Structure formats: structure tokens, C-alpha cells
XYZ file of C-alpha atoms in Angstrom:
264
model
C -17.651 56.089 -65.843
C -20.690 58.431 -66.287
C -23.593 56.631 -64.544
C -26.148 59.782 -66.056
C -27.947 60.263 -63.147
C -27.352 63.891 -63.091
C -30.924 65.218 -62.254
C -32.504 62.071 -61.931
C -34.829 61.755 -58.917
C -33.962 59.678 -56.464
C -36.041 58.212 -53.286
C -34.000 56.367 -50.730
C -35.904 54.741 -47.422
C -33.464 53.872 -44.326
C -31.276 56.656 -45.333
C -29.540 57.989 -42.161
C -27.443 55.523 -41.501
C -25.342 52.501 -43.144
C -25.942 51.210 -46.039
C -28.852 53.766 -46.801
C -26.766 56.630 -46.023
C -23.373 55.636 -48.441
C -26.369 55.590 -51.315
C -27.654 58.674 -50.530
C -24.113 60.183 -50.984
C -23.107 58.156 -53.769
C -26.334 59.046 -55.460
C -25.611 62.845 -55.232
C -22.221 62.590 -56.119
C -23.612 61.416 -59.062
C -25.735 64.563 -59.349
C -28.887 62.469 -58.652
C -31.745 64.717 -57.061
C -32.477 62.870 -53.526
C -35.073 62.421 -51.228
C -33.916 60.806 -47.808
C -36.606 59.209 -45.845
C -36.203 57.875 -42.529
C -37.367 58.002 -39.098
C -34.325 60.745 -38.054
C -32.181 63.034 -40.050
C -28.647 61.837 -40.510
C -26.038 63.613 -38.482
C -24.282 65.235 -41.818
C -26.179 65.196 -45.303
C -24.808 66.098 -48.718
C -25.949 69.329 -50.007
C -29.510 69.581 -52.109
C -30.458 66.291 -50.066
C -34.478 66.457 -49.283
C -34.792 64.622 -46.389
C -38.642 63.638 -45.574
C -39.209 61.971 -41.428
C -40.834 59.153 -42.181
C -41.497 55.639 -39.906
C -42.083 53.219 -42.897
C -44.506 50.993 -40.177
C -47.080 53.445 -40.611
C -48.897 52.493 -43.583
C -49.490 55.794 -45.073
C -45.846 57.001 -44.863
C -44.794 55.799 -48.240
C -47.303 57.341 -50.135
C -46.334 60.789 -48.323
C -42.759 60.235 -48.873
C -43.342 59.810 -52.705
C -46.001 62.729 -52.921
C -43.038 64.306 -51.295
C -40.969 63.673 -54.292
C -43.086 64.595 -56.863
C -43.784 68.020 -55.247
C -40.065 68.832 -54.945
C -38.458 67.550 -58.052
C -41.540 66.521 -60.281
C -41.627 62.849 -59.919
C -39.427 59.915 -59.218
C -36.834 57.550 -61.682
C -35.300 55.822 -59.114
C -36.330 54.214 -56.139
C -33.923 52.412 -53.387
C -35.932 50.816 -50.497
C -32.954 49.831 -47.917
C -34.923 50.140 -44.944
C -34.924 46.880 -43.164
C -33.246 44.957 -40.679
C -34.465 44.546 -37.005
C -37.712 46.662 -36.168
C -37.640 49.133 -34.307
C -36.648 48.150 -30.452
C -35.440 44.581 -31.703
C -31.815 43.745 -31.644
C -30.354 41.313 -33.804
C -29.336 38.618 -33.809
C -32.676 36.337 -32.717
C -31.106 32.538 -32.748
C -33.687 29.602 -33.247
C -37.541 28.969 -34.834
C -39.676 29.400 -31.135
C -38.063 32.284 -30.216
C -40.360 34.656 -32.454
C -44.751 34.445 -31.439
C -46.488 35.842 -33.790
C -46.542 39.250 -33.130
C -42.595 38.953 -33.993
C -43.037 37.624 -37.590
C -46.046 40.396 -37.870
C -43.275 43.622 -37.121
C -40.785 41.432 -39.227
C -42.761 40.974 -41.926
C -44.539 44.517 -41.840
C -41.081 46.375 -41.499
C -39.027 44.489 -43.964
C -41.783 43.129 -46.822
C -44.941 45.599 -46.160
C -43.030 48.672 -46.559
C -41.273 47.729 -49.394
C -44.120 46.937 -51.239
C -45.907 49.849 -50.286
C -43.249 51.939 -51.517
C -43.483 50.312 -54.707
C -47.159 50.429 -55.360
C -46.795 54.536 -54.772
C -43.705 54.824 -56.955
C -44.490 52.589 -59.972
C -47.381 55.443 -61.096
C -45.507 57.998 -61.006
C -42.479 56.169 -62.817
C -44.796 54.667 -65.962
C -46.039 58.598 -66.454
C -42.644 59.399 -66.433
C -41.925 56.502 -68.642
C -39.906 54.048 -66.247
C -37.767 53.959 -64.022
C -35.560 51.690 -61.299
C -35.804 49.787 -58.152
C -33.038 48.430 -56.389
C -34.284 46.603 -53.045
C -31.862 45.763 -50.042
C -32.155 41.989 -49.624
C -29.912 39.814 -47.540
C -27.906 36.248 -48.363
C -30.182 35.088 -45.482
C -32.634 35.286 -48.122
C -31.063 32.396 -49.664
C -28.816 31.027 -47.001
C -31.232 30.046 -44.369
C -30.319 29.693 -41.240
C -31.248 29.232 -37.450
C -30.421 32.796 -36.727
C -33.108 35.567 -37.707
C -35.717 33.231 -39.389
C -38.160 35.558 -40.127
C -36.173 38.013 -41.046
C -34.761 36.047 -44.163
C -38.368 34.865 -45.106
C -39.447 38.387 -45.198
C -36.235 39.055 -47.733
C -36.770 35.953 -49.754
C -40.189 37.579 -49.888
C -38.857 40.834 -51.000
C -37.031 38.787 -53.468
C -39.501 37.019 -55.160
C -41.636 40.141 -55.482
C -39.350 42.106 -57.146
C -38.631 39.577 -59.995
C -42.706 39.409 -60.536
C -42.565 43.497 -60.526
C -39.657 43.347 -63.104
C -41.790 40.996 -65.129
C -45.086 42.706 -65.100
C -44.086 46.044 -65.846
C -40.881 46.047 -67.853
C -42.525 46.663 -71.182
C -43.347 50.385 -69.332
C -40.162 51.031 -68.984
C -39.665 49.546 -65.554
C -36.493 47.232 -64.149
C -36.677 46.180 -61.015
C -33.600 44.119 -58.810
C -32.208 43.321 -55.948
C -29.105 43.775 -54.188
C -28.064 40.915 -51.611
C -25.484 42.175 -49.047
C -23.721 39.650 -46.856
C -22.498 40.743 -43.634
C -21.802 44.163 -43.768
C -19.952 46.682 -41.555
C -23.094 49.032 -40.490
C -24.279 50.174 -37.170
C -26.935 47.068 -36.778
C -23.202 45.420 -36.099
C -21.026 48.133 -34.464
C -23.541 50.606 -32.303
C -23.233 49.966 -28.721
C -25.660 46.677 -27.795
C -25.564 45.628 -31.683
C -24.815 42.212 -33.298
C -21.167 42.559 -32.552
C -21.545 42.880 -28.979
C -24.486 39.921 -28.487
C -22.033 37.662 -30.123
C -18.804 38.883 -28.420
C -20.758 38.239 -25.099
C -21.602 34.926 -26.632
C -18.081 33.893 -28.154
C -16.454 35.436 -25.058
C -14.670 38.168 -26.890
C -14.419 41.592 -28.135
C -16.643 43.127 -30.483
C -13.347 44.295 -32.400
C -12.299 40.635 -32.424
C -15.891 39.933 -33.565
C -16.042 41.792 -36.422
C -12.436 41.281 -37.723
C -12.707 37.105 -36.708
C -15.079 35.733 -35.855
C -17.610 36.887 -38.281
C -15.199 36.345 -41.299
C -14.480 32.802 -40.060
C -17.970 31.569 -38.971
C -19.158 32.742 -42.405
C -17.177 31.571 -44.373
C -16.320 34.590 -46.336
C -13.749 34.807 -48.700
C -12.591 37.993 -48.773
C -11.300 37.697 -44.979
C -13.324 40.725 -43.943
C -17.209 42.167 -43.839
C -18.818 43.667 -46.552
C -18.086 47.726 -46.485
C -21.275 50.022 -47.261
C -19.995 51.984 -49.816
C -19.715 48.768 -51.983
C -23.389 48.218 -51.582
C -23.960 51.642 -52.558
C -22.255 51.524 -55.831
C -23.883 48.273 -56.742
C -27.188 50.152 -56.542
C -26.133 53.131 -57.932
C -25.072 51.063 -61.245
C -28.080 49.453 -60.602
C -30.098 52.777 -60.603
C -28.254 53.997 -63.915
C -29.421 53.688 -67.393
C -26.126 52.384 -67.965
C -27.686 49.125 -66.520
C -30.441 49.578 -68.917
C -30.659 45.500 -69.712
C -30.415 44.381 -66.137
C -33.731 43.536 -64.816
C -35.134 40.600 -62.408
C -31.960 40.502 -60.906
C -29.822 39.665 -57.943
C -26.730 40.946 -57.149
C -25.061 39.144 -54.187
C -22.168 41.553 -52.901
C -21.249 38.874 -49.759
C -17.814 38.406 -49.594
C -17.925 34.876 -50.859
C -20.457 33.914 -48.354
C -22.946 31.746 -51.032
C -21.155 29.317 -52.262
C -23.920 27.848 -54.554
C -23.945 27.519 -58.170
């Protein structure tokens, strides 16, 4: 299937790595234009690939990261904000309410909503004088599973949620959709990196990180499937998402979980 994203312009935050990464590839395989920003470059990028250094907790990186795109390809159709996750120097996972003071739920919060919807405010300009555009944003079933693990992390994605349905709302008539994607566990570094979620909860569970991620996590979360979530299946959710063959889908959530919500 044609997705007709050849020469659309693509900006992608969190992009070195994971989930951010596999849609930075898919994208260009695609023959999107893209613009990678992230704090670091990622070991191997596809050709044409602009990357731009940016640390999305300073305030005035998303602004340069779009001016960035604008400069090199003219403007910006599609806009992916993936970054997310654990700030920067916080491991995951965080298990119970008191663990997090307040200047925990400020990085969350500041990482994971602020940046997202300063990305958006810089991006939606340019996309109405273009005459629309997309924006998929990374959310998580935490979202709307809560649970005792990573509280504020999920309220800053239910957040991100509700945001992006008022977005889709407001400026949809310009030519504007705006959805989210909701991975469930999936198999990315914040798991598998040396000191990541796999190995806190092997040295809980008194296991493996292997047995971790092929057990434990499957069983403990109920997911269907038997297995995590791989990136590249989040990356072609939000590449259909990005494509104008999606053209009615807006104020959306995809859930690509493995079964984990089982709610109506």
C-alpha cells in the first residue's frame, strides 16, 4: 500500500532510539523528508535524515527544532512527538504514590506533557499555512490502565491524551488531525539497556532480565499475544497514522498493547 508520503516533511522528537528511531526509518522508507530531533544522534541513520540535537526540557528547543524544518524542507505535514518516558537520569520503573515529591511530577510532567505541547503550538502554524497536516503522539496504556507503578508518568500521558483530542477538535476544519498512539509494553531500550526496567524487575522477581522480558512481563500483564510489543509495529501505526490515506481518522487512539486493555 502507497501511504503518499513521498516528500512529505516529517518531524520526529525521541528519535535515536526505540520506538522513535523504527519511525524515523519507516518514515523514509516511505520517502518522507525527516527531521530527527533528540538529545544524541543515533548510531546509524537512513540516508537524507536531518537530524537537529535537541533536549526537549529546554523550553525553547521545540521552536528551534521546527524553525529547523522549515529552513531545510520548507515547512512541516507531519509531526510525531515520541519523546517521553523516564527523564533524563530517572530509571523506570518508580512503584507507589509517595515515592515521587514534587520536583518528580515537575520533570515528569515537563518531559512527557510540556514538550509535547510545545511542539505542537510551533508546528500547528506552520501546518495551517501549509494547509494541515498530522500529529501522532506516543501515549502509553498507563494512560488508561492506572496503576501503582509510574503514577505520574501515566497522568502526564492521560494528559497528552486529552489534549490531543481538544487539538483535533479545534483545528480540524484547517486541515488538521491529530491522534494518539497507545503502546503497551514494548521491547525498547527503557526495558533492555543495562540498569533498565528489565533488570529492576529481574532483581525484584529474582530472575533474569531474558526471563523478564519473555515471562514475566507477558504474564503479569496480561497480554495476549504472549510477548511485548515490537517497535516497528508502533512505527507503522503512526506512519498510517501520518498518511493521507488516514485522511478521516482524527481524535483518535490507537492502542497497539498486546491485549493488555481489556475494557470495552
Amino acid at each position: 500500500m502507497d501511504l503518499q508520503l513521498s516528500g512529505r516533511v516529517a518531524v520526529v522528537t525521541g528519535a535515536s532510539r526505540g520506538i522513535g528511531l523504527a519511525v524515523v526509518r519507516t518514515l523514509a522508507e516511505e520517502g518522507a523528508l525527516v527531521v530527527a530531533a533528540s538529545r544524541t544522534a543515533a548510531a546509524q541513520w537512513p540516508d537524507k535524515v536531518v537530524h537537529v540535537a535537541a533536549d526537549l526540557m529546554d523550553p525553547e528547543a521545540p521552536a528551534r527544532v521546527v524553525e529547523r524544518a522549515v529552513a531545510e524542507f520548507g515547512g512541516v505535514d507531519i509531526l510525531v512527538n515520541n519523546a517521553g518516558g523516564p527523564p533524563p537520569g530517572v530509571e523506570f520503573p518508580r512503584v507507589g504514590f509517595m515515592t515521587c515529591g514534587d520536583a518528580d511530577w515537575q520533570e515528569m510532567f515537563e518531559f512527557n506533557l510540556f514538550s509535547v505541547v510545545r511542539m505542537m503550538r510551533a508546528a500547528v502554524p506552520v501546518m495551517v499555512a501549509r494547509g494541515g497536516g498530522s500529529i501522532v503522539n506516543v501515549s502509553t496504556v498507563q494512560a488508561k490502565q492506572p496503576s501503582a507503578m509510574n503514577v505520574d508518568y501515566g497522568a502526564a500521558k492521560a494528559a497528552v491524551r486529552n489534549m490531543t483530542k481538544a487539538v483535533s477538535q479545534e483545528y480540524g476544519a484547517q486541515g488538521i488531525r491529530a491522534n494518539t498512539v497507545t503502546p503497551g509494553p514494548t521491547l525498547s531500550d527503557v526495558w533492555t539497556r543495562k540498569g533498565g526496567a528489565a533488570d529492576v524487575l529481574g532483581a525484584s522477581y529474582g530472575t533474569s532480565k531474558e526471563d523478564v522480558i519473555a515471562r514475566v512481563v507477558p504474564e503479569a500483564q496480561g497480554l495476549i499475544t504472549g510477548r511485548m510489543v515490537d517497535v516497528q509495529e508502533i512505527a507503522d501505526a503512526v506512519a498510517l497514522l501520518g498518511s493521507p490515506r488516514s485522511g478521516s481518522t482524527t481524535g483518535a487512539d490507537f492502542a497497539i498493547d498486546a491485549g493488555f486493555l481489556k475494557e470495552m
